[in-house]
Amino acid sequence: MAKGRYRIIRKIADGGMAEIYAGTQHGVEGFERPVVLKRILPTLLAEPQFKNLMLDEAHVAMSLTHGNIVQVLDLGQAKGHYYLVLELVDGWDLNQILNRVKAVRGFELPPTLALFIVGEVCRALAYAHGRRRDGRPMGIVHRDISPHNVLVSAEGEVKLTDFGIAKAMVRRGENTLQGVIKGKLAFMSPEQASSAFIDARSDLFSIGTLLYLMFTGKRPFEAPTDLESILRVQKADFVAPELVSPELAPQVAEMINKAMKLRPSERYQTADAFLEAIEDVQRQVFGPSGKTELKRWLAELEKKDHMPSIGRLPAPAKLNPNDTLELGDHDIEFEASEMGPPPTAYGATLAASGPRPLTTFDAGGVVQDEVAFAATSGQTKPERPTPAPQAPEPASTTATVTPPSSRRAYLALGVLALAVVGWLKYGRTPKATPPAW
C-alpha cells in the first residue's frame, strides 16, 4: 500500500499565523527523515492576506540556500490548507536557551558565544539582503528578527527561520496594509513600528535589540502596556545598555547603541558591516569562538537542566505501519488528535491521548478517515464496520450466481480472447501466397 509522503508526529507550537508540527518524510526503499511542517491557522483561512504570507515565506525562503538559513523543502496543499515542509534543526530556539540559562543558578552564556550566535544571524541576513533576481535586488527584509526565530542546533549550528512576513518586493506588488504592523513588538525598528517604509537596516536595528537582551537580560522597550511600548519603539527610547549593566564591555555597548539609532542612516548600513564589527569585538575583547565551543557549552547546559533537543524528545506511541489502513497514493497524513477535527469544527480541543484516528489527506483535498493504533497500545484493532448486505437480485433456479472475483476473471479472459482474434484477423500482414491452413 502507498504511504503518505509526510507523517505528523506531534505539535511543536502555535506560531503567529501557523501551527508547527514535527513530522517525518517518507520515500521509497524505507527512506525517512525528520522534518517540520507549518500549516496556516484554520481561523485565518478566511483572510487571503494570511494565506499570502505563508506563500510569501515559501517563495522567498525556497530561493534562499545558505548554511545559516532554515531550508524550506516543500510547499503543498491538503484539504484546502497550505503547508510548508522545513528542515528540522535538532536543538532549541534562542528564547528557550536564554530562559534555561536564567533558570540554572551560576550558569551564564559567555559573551563570546553570544557574539558568535548574533554574528551567524548577520551572515544569514547578509545573504538574504543581497539576493538578486534578473540582475535586480529582491529587496528581502526579514521583519521578524527575534529569539524565537533563531534556532541553535546541539552541534553548534545557528540558523535563521520564519520568513513568513519577509517581503520580496520584485515578486509581489503588495505592501503592508496601512496601519498593520507585523513582527514582534519588542524587536521592531522605529520605522516598522510606525508602519513606515523599511529596508534591510530595519533588520539590523532588531539585531541590536537582540544583542541588548543577550548582554543585559532586559528588553529595551519594556513598558506597562503595549501602547507605551510601541511609543518607546517609535522614538527608539531605551536606557543605554551600559547603564543597565555597568560591567558591560564599552565596545559591546558602543556597538549596540549604534545599531539601535533612531535614524537608519546612522546605523550599520549592511549586515556585512555589522558582522565585521561583531567579529572585531569578539577577537579583541573576548577571544574567538565558534561551533565547537558552542556545542560544548550547550552540552554542559543540558547536563544541568536535562532539557533534550527537539529531535531527542520522547516520542509519542509510534504507529505501526502495518496497522495503518491507507487507500491510494496520499500526499500527507495528519493524526486527528494532533491536527484537530475537520474544518467545520476547528474550535474543538485536541483529542485525548491513546489510540487515535488517522485522517489522510490526498493532494486534491479528498479525505479518508482510517483507524491507526499504536503497536504498543496493547489494544485490539477494531473491525471496520461492515456495510449492510444488499438483497440479491432474483435469479432463475437453473442459474449459478458467480462470485464478483470470478466474474472479473472471466471478463478479463474474454477481453484477451477478443484481442487475440482481432490480431489474427486484422493485425497480421497479408502474404502474397497465403499458407494452407
CSV table of C-alpha atoms in Angstrom, one decimal, residues 31-242:
chain,number,residue,atom,x,y,z
A,31,PHE,CA,13.7,6.4,3.2
A,32,GLU,CA,12.8,8.5,6.2
A,33,ARG,CA,14.0,11.8,7.7
A,34,PRO,CA,12.6,14.2,10.3
A,35,VAL,CA,11.0,17.4,9.1
A,36,VAL,CA,9.0,20.3,10.4
A,37,LEU,CA,5.6,21.2,8.9
A,38,LYS,CA,3.8,24.5,9.2
A,39,ARG,CA,0.2,24.9,8.5
A,40,ILE,CA,-1.7,28.2,8.3
A,41,LEU,CA,-4.1,28.6,11.3
A,42,PRO,CA,-7.6,27.4,10.3
A,43,THR,CA,-9.2,30.5,11.8
A,44,LEU,CA,-7.2,32.7,9.4
A,45,LEU,CA,-8.0,30.8,6.3
A,46,ALA,CA,-10.8,33.3,5.5
A,47,GLU,CA,-8.2,36.1,5.3
A,48,PRO,CA,-6.4,35.9,2.0
A,49,GLN,CA,-3.6,38.1,3.3
A,50,PHE,CA,-2.6,35.5,5.9
A,51,LYS,CA,-2.5,32.7,3.3
A,52,ASN,CA,-0.4,35.0,1.1
A,53,LEU,CA,2.0,35.5,4.0
A,54,MET,CA,2.7,31.8,4.1
A,55,LEU,CA,3.0,31.6,0.3
A,56,ASP,CA,5.5,34.5,0.6
A,57,GLU,CA,7.5,32.5,3.1
A,58,ALA,CA,7.6,29.6,0.7
A,59,HIS,CA,8.6,31.6,-2.4
A,60,VAL,CA,11.2,33.7,-0.6
A,61,ALA,CA,12.7,31.0,1.6
A,62,MET,CA,12.8,28.3,-1.1
A,63,SER,CA,15.0,30.7,-3.1
A,64,LEU,CA,17.5,31.0,-0.1
A,65,THR,CA,20.2,28.4,0.1
A,66,HIS,CA,22.6,29.2,2.9
A,67,GLY,CA,24.0,27.4,5.9
A,68,ASN,CA,22.6,29.9,8.4
A,69,ILE,CA,19.0,29.8,7.0
A,70,VAL,CA,16.5,27.0,7.7
A,71,GLN,CA,15.8,25.3,4.4
A,72,VAL,CA,12.2,25.1,3.1
A,73,LEU,CA,11.9,21.7,1.4
A,74,ASP,CA,8.4,21.7,0.0
A,75,LEU,CA,5.1,23.6,-0.4
A,76,GLY,CA,1.9,21.7,-0.5
A,77,GLN,CA,-1.9,21.8,-0.1
A,78,ALA,CA,-4.1,19.4,1.7
A,79,LYS,CA,-7.8,19.8,2.1
A,80,GLY,CA,-7.6,23.5,1.3
A,81,HIS,CA,-4.8,24.1,3.8
A,82,TYR,CA,-1.3,25.2,2.7
A,83,TYR,CA,1.6,23.7,4.5
A,84,LEU,CA,5.4,24.2,4.4
A,85,VAL,CA,7.9,21.5,4.9
A,86,LEU,CA,11.2,22.7,6.5
A,87,GLU,CA,14.3,21.0,7.7
A,88,LEU,CA,14.4,20.1,11.3
A,89,VAL,CA,17.1,21.9,13.3
A,90,ASP,CA,17.8,19.4,16.2
A,91,GLY,CA,18.2,21.9,19.0
A,92,TRP,CA,16.5,24.8,20.6
A,93,ASP,CA,15.4,28.3,19.7
A,94,LEU,CA,17.4,31.1,21.3
A,95,ASN,CA,14.5,32.1,23.5
A,96,GLN,CA,14.5,28.7,25.1
A,97,ILE,CA,18.2,28.8,25.6
A,98,LEU,CA,18.1,32.2,27.3
A,99,ASN,CA,15.3,31.1,29.6
A,100,ARG,CA,17.1,27.9,30.5
A,101,VAL,CA,20.3,29.9,31.4
A,102,LYS,CA,18.2,32.1,33.8
A,103,ALA,CA,16.8,29.0,35.5
A,104,VAL,CA,20.2,27.5,36.1
A,105,ARG,CA,21.9,29.3,39.0
A,106,GLY,CA,25.5,30.3,38.3
A,107,PHE,CA,25.4,29.4,34.7
A,108,GLU,CA,25.9,32.1,32.0
A,109,LEU,CA,26.1,32.5,28.3
A,110,PRO,CA,29.7,33.6,27.6
A,111,PRO,CA,29.9,36.9,25.8
A,112,THR,CA,32.0,35.5,23.0
A,113,LEU,CA,29.3,32.8,22.3
A,114,ALA,CA,26.6,35.5,22.4
A,115,LEU,CA,28.5,37.4,19.8
A,116,PHE,CA,29.1,34.3,17.7
A,117,ILE,CA,25.4,33.5,17.7
A,118,VAL,CA,24.4,37.0,16.6
A,119,GLY,CA,27.2,37.0,14.0
A,120,GLU,CA,25.8,33.9,12.4
A,121,VAL,CA,22.4,35.6,12.2
A,122,CYS,CA,24.2,38.5,10.4
A,123,ARG,CA,25.6,36.1,7.9
A,124,ALA,CA,22.1,34.9,7.1
A,125,LEU,CA,20.8,38.4,6.7
A,126,ALA,CA,23.8,39.5,4.6
A,127,TYR,CA,23.0,36.7,2.2
A,128,ALA,CA,19.2,37.3,2.1
A,129,HIS,CA,19.6,41.1,1.8
A,130,GLY,CA,22.0,40.7,-1.1
A,131,ARG,CA,19.8,38.4,-3.1
A,132,ARG,CA,19.2,39.4,-6.7
A,133,ARG,CA,16.9,38.2,-9.5
A,134,ASP,CA,17.4,39.0,-13.1
A,135,GLY,CA,20.1,41.5,-12.0
A,136,ARG,CA,17.7,43.4,-9.7
A,137,PRO,CA,17.8,43.3,-5.9
A,138,MET,CA,15.0,41.2,-4.5
A,139,GLY,CA,14.6,43.6,-1.6
A,140,ILE,CA,14.2,40.9,1.0
A,141,VAL,CA,13.6,42.1,4.6
A,142,HIS,CA,13.0,39.5,7.3
A,143,ARG,CA,11.0,41.8,9.5
A,144,ASP,CA,10.8,39.4,12.4
A,145,ILE,CA,14.3,39.0,13.9
A,146,SER,CA,13.7,37.7,17.5
A,147,PRO,CA,15.0,35.0,19.8
A,148,HIS,CA,12.1,32.7,18.7
A,149,ASN,CA,13.3,32.7,15.1
A,150,VAL,CA,17.0,32.0,15.8
A,151,LEU,CA,17.5,28.2,16.0
A,152,VAL,CA,20.6,26.7,17.6
A,153,SER,CA,21.4,23.0,17.0
A,154,ALA,CA,23.1,20.8,19.5
A,155,GLU,CA,26.0,20.7,17.1
A,156,GLY,CA,26.6,24.4,17.4
A,157,GLU,CA,24.9,25.5,14.2
A,158,VAL,CA,22.9,28.7,14.1
A,159,LYS,CA,20.0,29.2,11.7
A,160,LEU,CA,17.5,31.9,11.0
A,161,THR,CA,14.0,30.8,10.3
A,162,ASP,CA,10.5,32.1,9.6
A,163,PHE,CA,10.5,34.4,6.6
A,164,GLY,CA,6.7,34.4,6.9
A,165,ILE,CA,6.5,38.2,6.9
A,166,ALA,CA,9.5,38.8,4.8
A,167,LYS,CA,8.9,40.8,1.6
A,168,ALA,CA,10.4,40.2,-1.8
A,169,MET,CA,9.4,43.4,-3.5
A,170,VAL,CA,10.0,42.2,-7.0
A,171,ARG,CA,7.8,39.2,-6.6
A,172,ARG,CA,4.6,40.7,-5.3
A,173,GLY,CA,3.3,44.2,-5.6
A,174,GLU,CA,1.7,44.0,-2.2
A,175,ASN,CA,2.7,46.4,0.6
A,176,THR,CA,1.9,46.2,4.2
A,177,LEU,CA,-1.6,47.3,4.8
A,178,GLN,CA,-1.9,50.8,6.1
A,179,GLY,CA,-1.8,50.7,9.9
A,180,VAL,CA,-1.0,46.9,10.1
A,181,ILE,CA,2.2,46.3,12.0
A,182,LYS,CA,3.9,42.9,11.5
A,183,GLY,CA,6.6,41.4,13.6
A,184,LYS,CA,7.2,41.0,17.4
A,185,LEU,CA,6.8,44.4,19.1
A,186,ALA,CA,9.8,44.1,21.4
A,187,PHE,CA,12.2,43.7,18.5
A,188,MET,CA,10.8,46.1,15.9
A,189,SER,CA,12.6,49.0,14.4
A,190,PRO,CA,11.1,52.5,14.9
A,191,GLU,CA,10.1,52.7,11.2
A,192,GLN,CA,8.5,49.3,11.3
A,193,ALA,CA,6.5,50.2,14.5
A,194,SER,CA,5.4,53.4,12.7
A,195,SER,CA,4.2,51.5,9.6
A,196,ALA,CA,6.7,53.5,7.6
A,197,PHE,CA,8.9,52.3,4.7
A,198,ILE,CA,11.6,49.8,5.8
A,199,ASP,CA,14.7,48.3,4.2
A,200,ALA,CA,17.4,46.0,5.3
A,201,ARG,CA,18.6,48.4,8.0
A,202,SER,CA,15.3,47.6,9.9
A,203,ASP,CA,16.6,44.1,10.5
A,204,LEU,CA,19.9,45.4,11.8
A,205,PHE,CA,18.1,47.5,14.4
A,206,SER,CA,16.4,44.3,15.5
A,207,ILE,CA,19.8,42.6,15.7
A,208,GLY,CA,20.9,45.4,18.1
A,209,THR,CA,17.8,44.7,20.2
A,210,LEU,CA,18.7,41.1,20.3
A,211,LEU,CA,22.2,41.9,21.5
A,212,TYR,CA,20.8,44.3,24.1
A,213,LEU,CA,18.7,41.4,25.5
A,214,MET,CA,21.5,38.9,25.5
A,215,PHE,CA,24.0,41.2,27.3
A,216,THR,CA,21.7,42.9,29.8
A,217,GLY,CA,19.0,40.4,30.3
A,218,LYS,CA,16.4,43.1,29.7
A,219,ARG,CA,14.2,44.1,26.8
A,220,PRO,CA,14.9,47.7,25.8
A,221,PHE,CA,11.3,48.8,25.3
A,222,GLU,CA,9.5,47.2,28.2
A,223,ALA,CA,6.6,49.2,29.5
A,224,PRO,CA,3.4,48.6,31.5
A,225,THR,CA,1.2,48.5,28.3
A,226,ASP,CA,1.7,47.6,24.7
A,227,LEU,CA,0.8,51.2,23.7
A,228,GLU,CA,3.6,52.6,25.8
A,229,SER,CA,6.0,50.0,24.5
A,230,ILE,CA,5.2,50.9,20.9
A,231,LEU,CA,5.6,54.6,21.5
A,232,ARG,CA,9.0,53.9,23.0
A,233,VAL,CA,9.9,51.8,20.0
A,234,GLN,CA,8.8,54.5,17.6
A,235,LYS,CA,11.1,57.0,19.4
A,236,ALA,CA,14.0,54.5,20.0
A,237,ASP,CA,13.6,55.4,23.7
A,238,PHE,CA,15.6,53.0,25.7
A,239,VAL,CA,18.0,53.0,28.6
A,240,ALA,CA,21.6,52.8,27.4
A,241,PRO,CA,22.9,49.2,27.9
A,242,GLU,CA,25.9,50.4,29.8
